[in-house]
Amino acid sequence: MIYLKLFLAFIQIGAISFGGGYSILKAIIHYVVDINKWLTLEQFNEIVAISQSTPGPIGINAATFVGYKVGGIFGSLIATFSVILVPVLSSLFLYFFYRRHSENKVVQTVISKLKPVVLAMIASAAFSFLRTSLGSPLAIIINVVAIAVLLKTKIDAVTLLLLSGILGYIVFR
């Protein structure tokens, strides 16, 4: 029964997640944390951290890890397959449709109107993570300093991430 629930949850996530990347995370939170209660938000944030550090799209990686956490290896296969099924089929359809109708003004208008929606979905996911990851004033200070250093210097983002991680480990252990 859990495999059917995983399939239905992730096929819906794949069907409603436009823009890929971080925009899909809000939908995964809704189905995995809020509706099915398979994971807590903190557990999901850990999965996102792992998903960011592994190669591949973050939404697919997160689906794979959630599927594994909930249903083992077969659960990860089901979650991964179902989260990409609708987007792959939709992409194929849209590719052929756009190839034929790319000069149409209505098509161009629809595409331009989707951009703010995708941005809103990404912002919503970011704010969800901020609530749990910035739990203390010291964590907020570390994040603000890291952002300022990243914007004002030529430090490599990976180096800054490692330094922030070491500082966080020292401060919060």
PDB file of C-alpha atoms in Angstrom:
ATOM      1  CA  MET A   1       0.000   0.000   0.000  1.00  0.00           C
ATOM      2  CA  ILE A   2       2.904   2.367   0.756  1.00  0.00           C
ATOM      3  CA  TYR A   3       4.168   1.964  -2.812  1.00  0.00           C
ATOM      4  CA  LEU A   4       0.816   3.031  -4.242  1.00  0.00           C
ATOM      5  CA  LYS A   5       0.776   6.034  -1.898  1.00  0.00           C
ATOM      6  CA  LEU A   6       4.308   6.957  -2.969  1.00  0.00           C
ATOM      7  CA  PHE A   7       3.357   6.638  -6.637  1.00  0.00           C
ATOM      8  CA  LEU A   8       0.220   8.770  -6.247  1.00  0.00           C
ATOM      9  CA  ALA A   9       1.961  11.427  -4.161  1.00  0.00           C
ATOM     10  CA  PHE A  10       4.956  11.796  -6.461  1.00  0.00           C
ATOM     11  CA  ILE A  11       2.996  11.662  -9.701  1.00  0.00           C
ATOM     12  CA  GLN A  12       0.953  14.591  -8.348  1.00  0.00           C
ATOM     13  CA  ILE A  13       4.138  16.396  -7.314  1.00  0.00           C
ATOM     14  CA  GLY A  14       5.595  15.890 -10.772  1.00  0.00           C
ATOM     15  CA  ALA A  15       2.370  17.064 -12.398  1.00  0.00           C
ATOM     16  CA  ILE A  16       2.127  20.357 -10.496  1.00  0.00           C
ATOM     17  CA  SER A  17       5.787  21.346 -10.199  1.00  0.00           C
ATOM     18  CA  PHE A  18       6.707  23.840 -12.873  1.00  0.00           C
ATOM     19  CA  GLY A  19      10.183  25.237 -13.179  1.00  0.00           C
ATOM     20  CA  GLY A  20      12.069  22.338 -11.658  1.00  0.00           C
ATOM     21  CA  GLY A  21      14.831  22.854  -9.154  1.00  0.00           C
ATOM     22  CA  TYR A  22      13.769  24.405  -5.906  1.00  0.00           C
ATOM     23  CA  SER A  23      10.194  25.063  -6.994  1.00  0.00           C
ATOM     24  CA  ILE A  24       9.422  21.352  -6.640  1.00  0.00           C
ATOM     25  CA  LEU A  25      10.517  21.290  -3.003  1.00  0.00           C
ATOM     26  CA  LYS A  26       7.436  23.149  -1.750  1.00  0.00           C
ATOM     27  CA  ALA A  27       5.207  20.536  -3.373  1.00  0.00           C
ATOM     28  CA  ILE A  28       7.255  17.688  -1.888  1.00  0.00           C
ATOM     29  CA  ILE A  29       7.002  19.304   1.564  1.00  0.00           C
ATOM     30  CA  HIS A  30       3.233  19.545   1.153  1.00  0.00           C
ATOM     31  CA  TYR A  31       2.758  15.873   0.231  1.00  0.00           C
ATOM     32  CA  VAL A  32       5.532  14.285   2.302  1.00  0.00           C
ATOM     33  CA  VAL A  33       5.512  16.380   5.484  1.00  0.00           C
ATOM     34  CA  ASP A  34       2.075  18.000   5.684  1.00  0.00           C
ATOM     35  CA  ILE A  35      -0.324  15.457   4.143  1.00  0.00           C
ATOM     36  CA  ASN A  36       1.243  12.002   4.548  1.00  0.00           C
ATOM     37  CA  LYS A  37       3.471  12.838   7.535  1.00  0.00           C
ATOM     38  CA  TRP A  38       6.159  10.464   6.291  1.00  0.00           C
ATOM     39  CA  LEU A  39       8.869  12.860   7.488  1.00  0.00           C
ATOM     40  CA  THR A  40       9.211  15.876   9.746  1.00  0.00           C
ATOM     41  CA  LEU A  41      10.298  19.180   8.232  1.00  0.00           C
ATOM     42  CA  GLU A  42      13.691  18.774   9.898  1.00  0.00           C
ATOM     43  CA  GLN A  43      14.133  15.308   8.338  1.00  0.00           C
ATOM     44  CA  PHE A  44      13.101  16.698   4.970  1.00  0.00           C
ATOM     45  CA  ASN A  45      15.621  19.537   5.311  1.00  0.00           C
ATOM     46  CA  GLU A  46      18.330  16.921   5.908  1.00  0.00           C
ATOM     47  CA  ILE A  47      17.245  15.143   2.721  1.00  0.00           C
ATOM     48  CA  VAL A  48      17.426  18.438   0.823  1.00  0.00           C
ATOM     49  CA  ALA A  49      20.968  19.007   2.118  1.00  0.00           C
ATOM     50  CA  ILE A  50      21.967  15.554   0.879  1.00  0.00           C
ATOM     51  CA  SER A  51      20.141  16.138  -2.413  1.00  0.00           C
ATOM     52  CA  GLN A  52      22.055  19.362  -2.971  1.00  0.00           C
ATOM     53  CA  SER A  53      25.382  17.638  -2.522  1.00  0.00           C
ATOM     54  CA  THR A  54      24.710  14.778  -4.926  1.00  0.00           C
ATOM     55  CA  PRO A  55      24.799  15.120  -8.713  1.00  0.00           C
ATOM     56  CA  GLY A  56      21.504  15.605 -10.505  1.00  0.00           C
ATOM     57  CA  PRO A  57      18.343  17.681 -10.186  1.00  0.00           C
ATOM     58  CA  ILE A  58      17.443  18.427  -6.591  1.00  0.00           C
ATOM     59  CA  GLY A  59      13.760  17.500  -6.978  1.00  0.00           C
ATOM     60  CA  ILE A  60      14.542  14.076  -8.399  1.00  0.00           C
ATOM     61  CA  ASN A  61      17.237  13.480  -5.792  1.00  0.00           C
ATOM     62  CA  ALA A  62      14.852  14.500  -3.007  1.00  0.00           C
ATOM     63  CA  ALA A  63      12.145  12.199  -4.391  1.00  0.00           C
ATOM     64  CA  THR A  64      14.634   9.337  -4.531  1.00  0.00           C
ATOM     65  CA  PHE A  65      15.765   9.885  -0.937  1.00  0.00           C
ATOM     66  CA  VAL A  66      12.197  10.284   0.366  1.00  0.00           C
ATOM     67  CA  GLY A  67      11.146   7.138  -1.483  1.00  0.00           C
ATOM     68  CA  TYR A  68      14.050   5.253   0.051  1.00  0.00           C
ATOM     69  CA  LYS A  69      13.284   6.556   3.547  1.00  0.00           C
ATOM     70  CA  VAL A  70       9.625   5.547   3.235  1.00  0.00           C
ATOM     71  CA  GLY A  71       9.787   2.365   1.147  1.00  0.00           C
ATOM     72  CA  GLY A  72      13.376   1.215   0.747  1.00  0.00           C
ATOM     73  CA  ILE A  73      14.990   0.654  -2.634  1.00  0.00           C
ATOM     74  CA  PHE A  74      11.707  -0.133  -4.388  1.00  0.00           C
ATOM     75  CA  GLY A  75      10.186   2.996  -2.826  1.00  0.00           C
ATOM     76  CA  SER A  76      13.019   5.103  -4.205  1.00  0.00           C
ATOM     77  CA  LEU A  77      12.486   3.640  -7.685  1.00  0.00           C
ATOM     78  CA  ILE A  78       8.747   4.322  -7.538  1.00  0.00           C
ATOM     79  CA  ALA A  79       9.160   7.889  -6.244  1.00  0.00           C
ATOM     80  CA  THR A  80      11.799   8.706  -8.851  1.00  0.00           C
ATOM     81  CA  PHE A  81       9.837   7.204 -11.744  1.00  0.00           C
ATOM     82  CA  SER A  82       6.541   8.796 -10.755  1.00  0.00           C
ATOM     83  CA  VAL A  83       7.982  12.274 -10.134  1.00  0.00           C
ATOM     84  CA  ILE A  84       9.459  12.399 -13.654  1.00  0.00           C
ATOM     85  CA  LEU A  85       6.677  10.614 -15.558  1.00  0.00           C
ATOM     86  CA  VAL A  86       4.300  13.555 -16.088  1.00  0.00           C
ATOM     87  CA  PRO A  87       7.066  16.137 -16.730  1.00  0.00           C
ATOM     88  CA  VAL A  88       8.742  13.916 -19.322  1.00  0.00           C
ATOM     89  CA  LEU A  89       5.480  13.264 -21.151  1.00  0.00           C
ATOM     90  CA  SER A  90       4.459  16.926 -20.841  1.00  0.00           C
ATOM     91  CA  SER A  91       7.849  18.090 -22.103  1.00  0.00           C
ATOM     92  CA  LEU A  92       7.573  15.896 -25.165  1.00  0.00           C
ATOM     93  CA  PHE A  93       4.082  17.178 -25.901  1.00  0.00           C
ATOM     94  CA  LEU A  94       5.061  20.824 -25.312  1.00  0.00           C
ATOM     95  CA  TYR A  95       8.177  20.489 -27.430  1.00  0.00           C
ATOM     96  CA  PHE A  96       6.195  19.377 -30.435  1.00  0.00           C
ATOM     97  CA  PHE A  97       3.436  21.928 -29.751  1.00  0.00           C
ATOM     98  CA  TYR A  98       5.888  24.809 -29.343  1.00  0.00           C
ATOM     99  CA  ARG A  99       7.798  23.811 -32.444  1.00  0.00           C
ATOM    100  CA  ARG A 100       4.611  24.202 -34.415  1.00  0.00           C
ATOM    101  CA  HIS A 101       3.178  27.311 -32.667  1.00  0.00           C
ATOM    102  CA  SER A 102       6.170  29.308 -31.341  1.00  0.00           C
ATOM    103  CA  GLU A 103       5.240  32.467 -33.278  1.00  0.00           C
ATOM    104  CA  ASN A 104       1.708  32.559 -31.856  1.00  0.00           C
ATOM    105  CA  LYS A 105       1.140  35.607 -29.585  1.00  0.00           C
ATOM    106  CA  VAL A 106      -1.040  33.632 -27.157  1.00  0.00           C
ATOM    107  CA  VAL A 107       1.702  31.040 -26.700  1.00  0.00           C
ATOM    108  CA  GLN A 108       4.277  33.779 -26.094  1.00  0.00           C
ATOM    109  CA  THR A 109       1.983  35.473 -23.554  1.00  0.00           C
ATOM    110  CA  VAL A 110       1.377  32.244 -21.627  1.00  0.00           C
ATOM    111  CA  ILE A 111       5.108  31.591 -21.376  1.00  0.00           C
ATOM    112  CA  SER A 112       5.798  35.117 -20.122  1.00  0.00           C
ATOM    113  CA  LYS A 113       3.006  34.818 -17.499  1.00  0.00           C
ATOM    114  CA  LEU A 114       4.413  31.570 -16.074  1.00  0.00           C
ATOM    115  CA  LYS A 115       7.727  33.161 -15.057  1.00  0.00           C
ATOM    116  CA  PRO A 116       6.395  35.022 -11.954  1.00  0.00           C
ATOM    117  CA  VAL A 117       4.536  31.893 -10.821  1.00  0.00           C
ATOM    118  CA  VAL A 118       7.731  29.848 -10.905  1.00  0.00           C
ATOM    119  CA  LEU A 119       9.574  32.590  -9.013  1.00  0.00           C
ATOM    120  CA  ALA A 120       6.840  32.608  -6.342  1.00  0.00           C
ATOM    121  CA  MET A 121       7.105  28.834  -5.932  1.00  0.00           C
ATOM    122  CA  ILE A 122      10.881  29.060  -5.472  1.00  0.00           C
ATOM    123  CA  ALA A 123      10.515  31.905  -2.950  1.00  0.00           C
ATOM    124  CA  SER A 124       7.882  29.965  -1.021  1.00  0.00           C
ATOM    125  CA  ALA A 125      10.176  26.936  -0.736  1.00  0.00           C
ATOM    126  CA  ALA A 126      13.062  29.168   0.387  1.00  0.00           C
ATOM    127  CA  PHE A 127      10.967  30.749   3.151  1.00  0.00           C
ATOM    128  CA  SER A 128       9.911  27.297   4.374  1.00  0.00           C
ATOM    129  CA  PHE A 129      13.562  26.354   4.797  1.00  0.00           C
ATOM    130  CA  LEU A 130      14.435  29.647   6.450  1.00  0.00           C
ATOM    131  CA  ARG A 131      11.930  29.057   9.247  1.00  0.00           C
ATOM    132  CA  THR A 132      13.638  25.853  10.343  1.00  0.00           C
ATOM    133  CA  SER A 133      17.260  26.517   9.453  1.00  0.00           C
ATOM    134  CA  LEU A 134      17.542  29.938  11.094  1.00  0.00           C
ATOM    135  CA  GLY A 135      16.490  28.740  14.525  1.00  0.00           C
ATOM    136  CA  SER A 136      18.715  30.970  16.649  1.00  0.00           C
ATOM    137  CA  PRO A 137      20.047  34.524  16.514  1.00  0.00           C
ATOM    138  CA  LEU A 138      23.583  33.138  16.131  1.00  0.00           C
ATOM    139  CA  ALA A 139      22.520  31.076  13.085  1.00  0.00           C
ATOM    140  CA  ILE A 140      21.005  34.206  11.554  1.00  0.00           C
ATOM    141  CA  ILE A 141      24.261  36.114  12.128  1.00  0.00           C
ATOM    142  CA  ILE A 142      26.314  33.330  10.529  1.00  0.00           C
ATOM    143  CA  ASN A 143      24.014  33.318   7.482  1.00  0.00           C
ATOM    144  CA  VAL A 144      24.037  37.110   7.093  1.00  0.00           C
ATOM    145  CA  VAL A 145      27.831  37.229   7.375  1.00  0.00           C
ATOM    146  CA  ALA A 146      28.184  34.366   4.869  1.00  0.00           C
ATOM    147  CA  ILE A 147      25.922  36.145   2.376  1.00  0.00           C
ATOM    148  CA  ALA A 148      27.815  39.429   2.827  1.00  0.00           C
ATOM    149  CA  VAL A 149      31.174  37.694   2.343  1.00  0.00           C
ATOM    150  CA  LEU A 150      29.874  35.930  -0.761  1.00  0.00           C
ATOM    151  CA  LEU A 151      28.557  39.158  -2.277  1.00  0.00           C
ATOM    152  CA  LYS A 152      31.471  41.450  -1.319  1.00  0.00           C
ATOM    153  CA  THR A 153      34.478  39.195  -1.941  1.00  0.00           C
ATOM    154  CA  LYS A 154      35.677  36.821  -4.612  1.00  0.00           C
ATOM    155  CA  ILE A 155      35.647  33.829  -2.279  1.00  0.00           C
ATOM    156  CA  ASP A 156      34.569  30.580  -3.889  1.00  0.00           C
ATOM    157  CA  ALA A 157      31.068  29.489  -2.826  1.00  0.00           C
ATOM    158  CA  VAL A 158      32.263  25.965  -2.006  1.00  0.00           C
ATOM    159  CA  THR A 159      35.021  27.334   0.249  1.00  0.00           C
ATOM    160  CA  LEU A 160      32.518  29.595   1.994  1.00  0.00           C
ATOM    161  CA  LEU A 161      30.128  26.676   2.423  1.00  0.00           C
ATOM    162  CA  LEU A 162      32.866  24.563   3.993  1.00  0.00           C
ATOM    163  CA  LEU A 163      33.962  27.383   6.320  1.00  0.00           C
ATOM    164  CA  SER A 164      30.363  28.080   7.354  1.00  0.00           C
ATOM    165  CA  GLY A 165      29.807  24.384   7.980  1.00  0.00           C
ATOM    166  CA  ILE A 166      32.904  24.157  10.171  1.00  0.00           C
ATOM    167  CA  LEU A 167      31.861  27.268  12.102  1.00  0.00           C
ATOM    168  CA  GLY A 168      28.333  25.904  12.515  1.00  0.00           C
ATOM    169  CA  TYR A 169      29.700  22.591  13.742  1.00  0.00           C
ATOM    170  CA  ILE A 170      31.933  24.299  16.294  1.00  0.00           C
ATOM    171  CA  VAL A 171      29.203  26.627  17.529  1.00  0.00           C
ATOM    172  CA  PHE A 172      26.221  24.261  17.569  1.00  0.00           C
ATOM    173  CA  ARG A 173      27.625  20.908  18.656  1.00  0.00           C
TER     174      ARG A 173
END
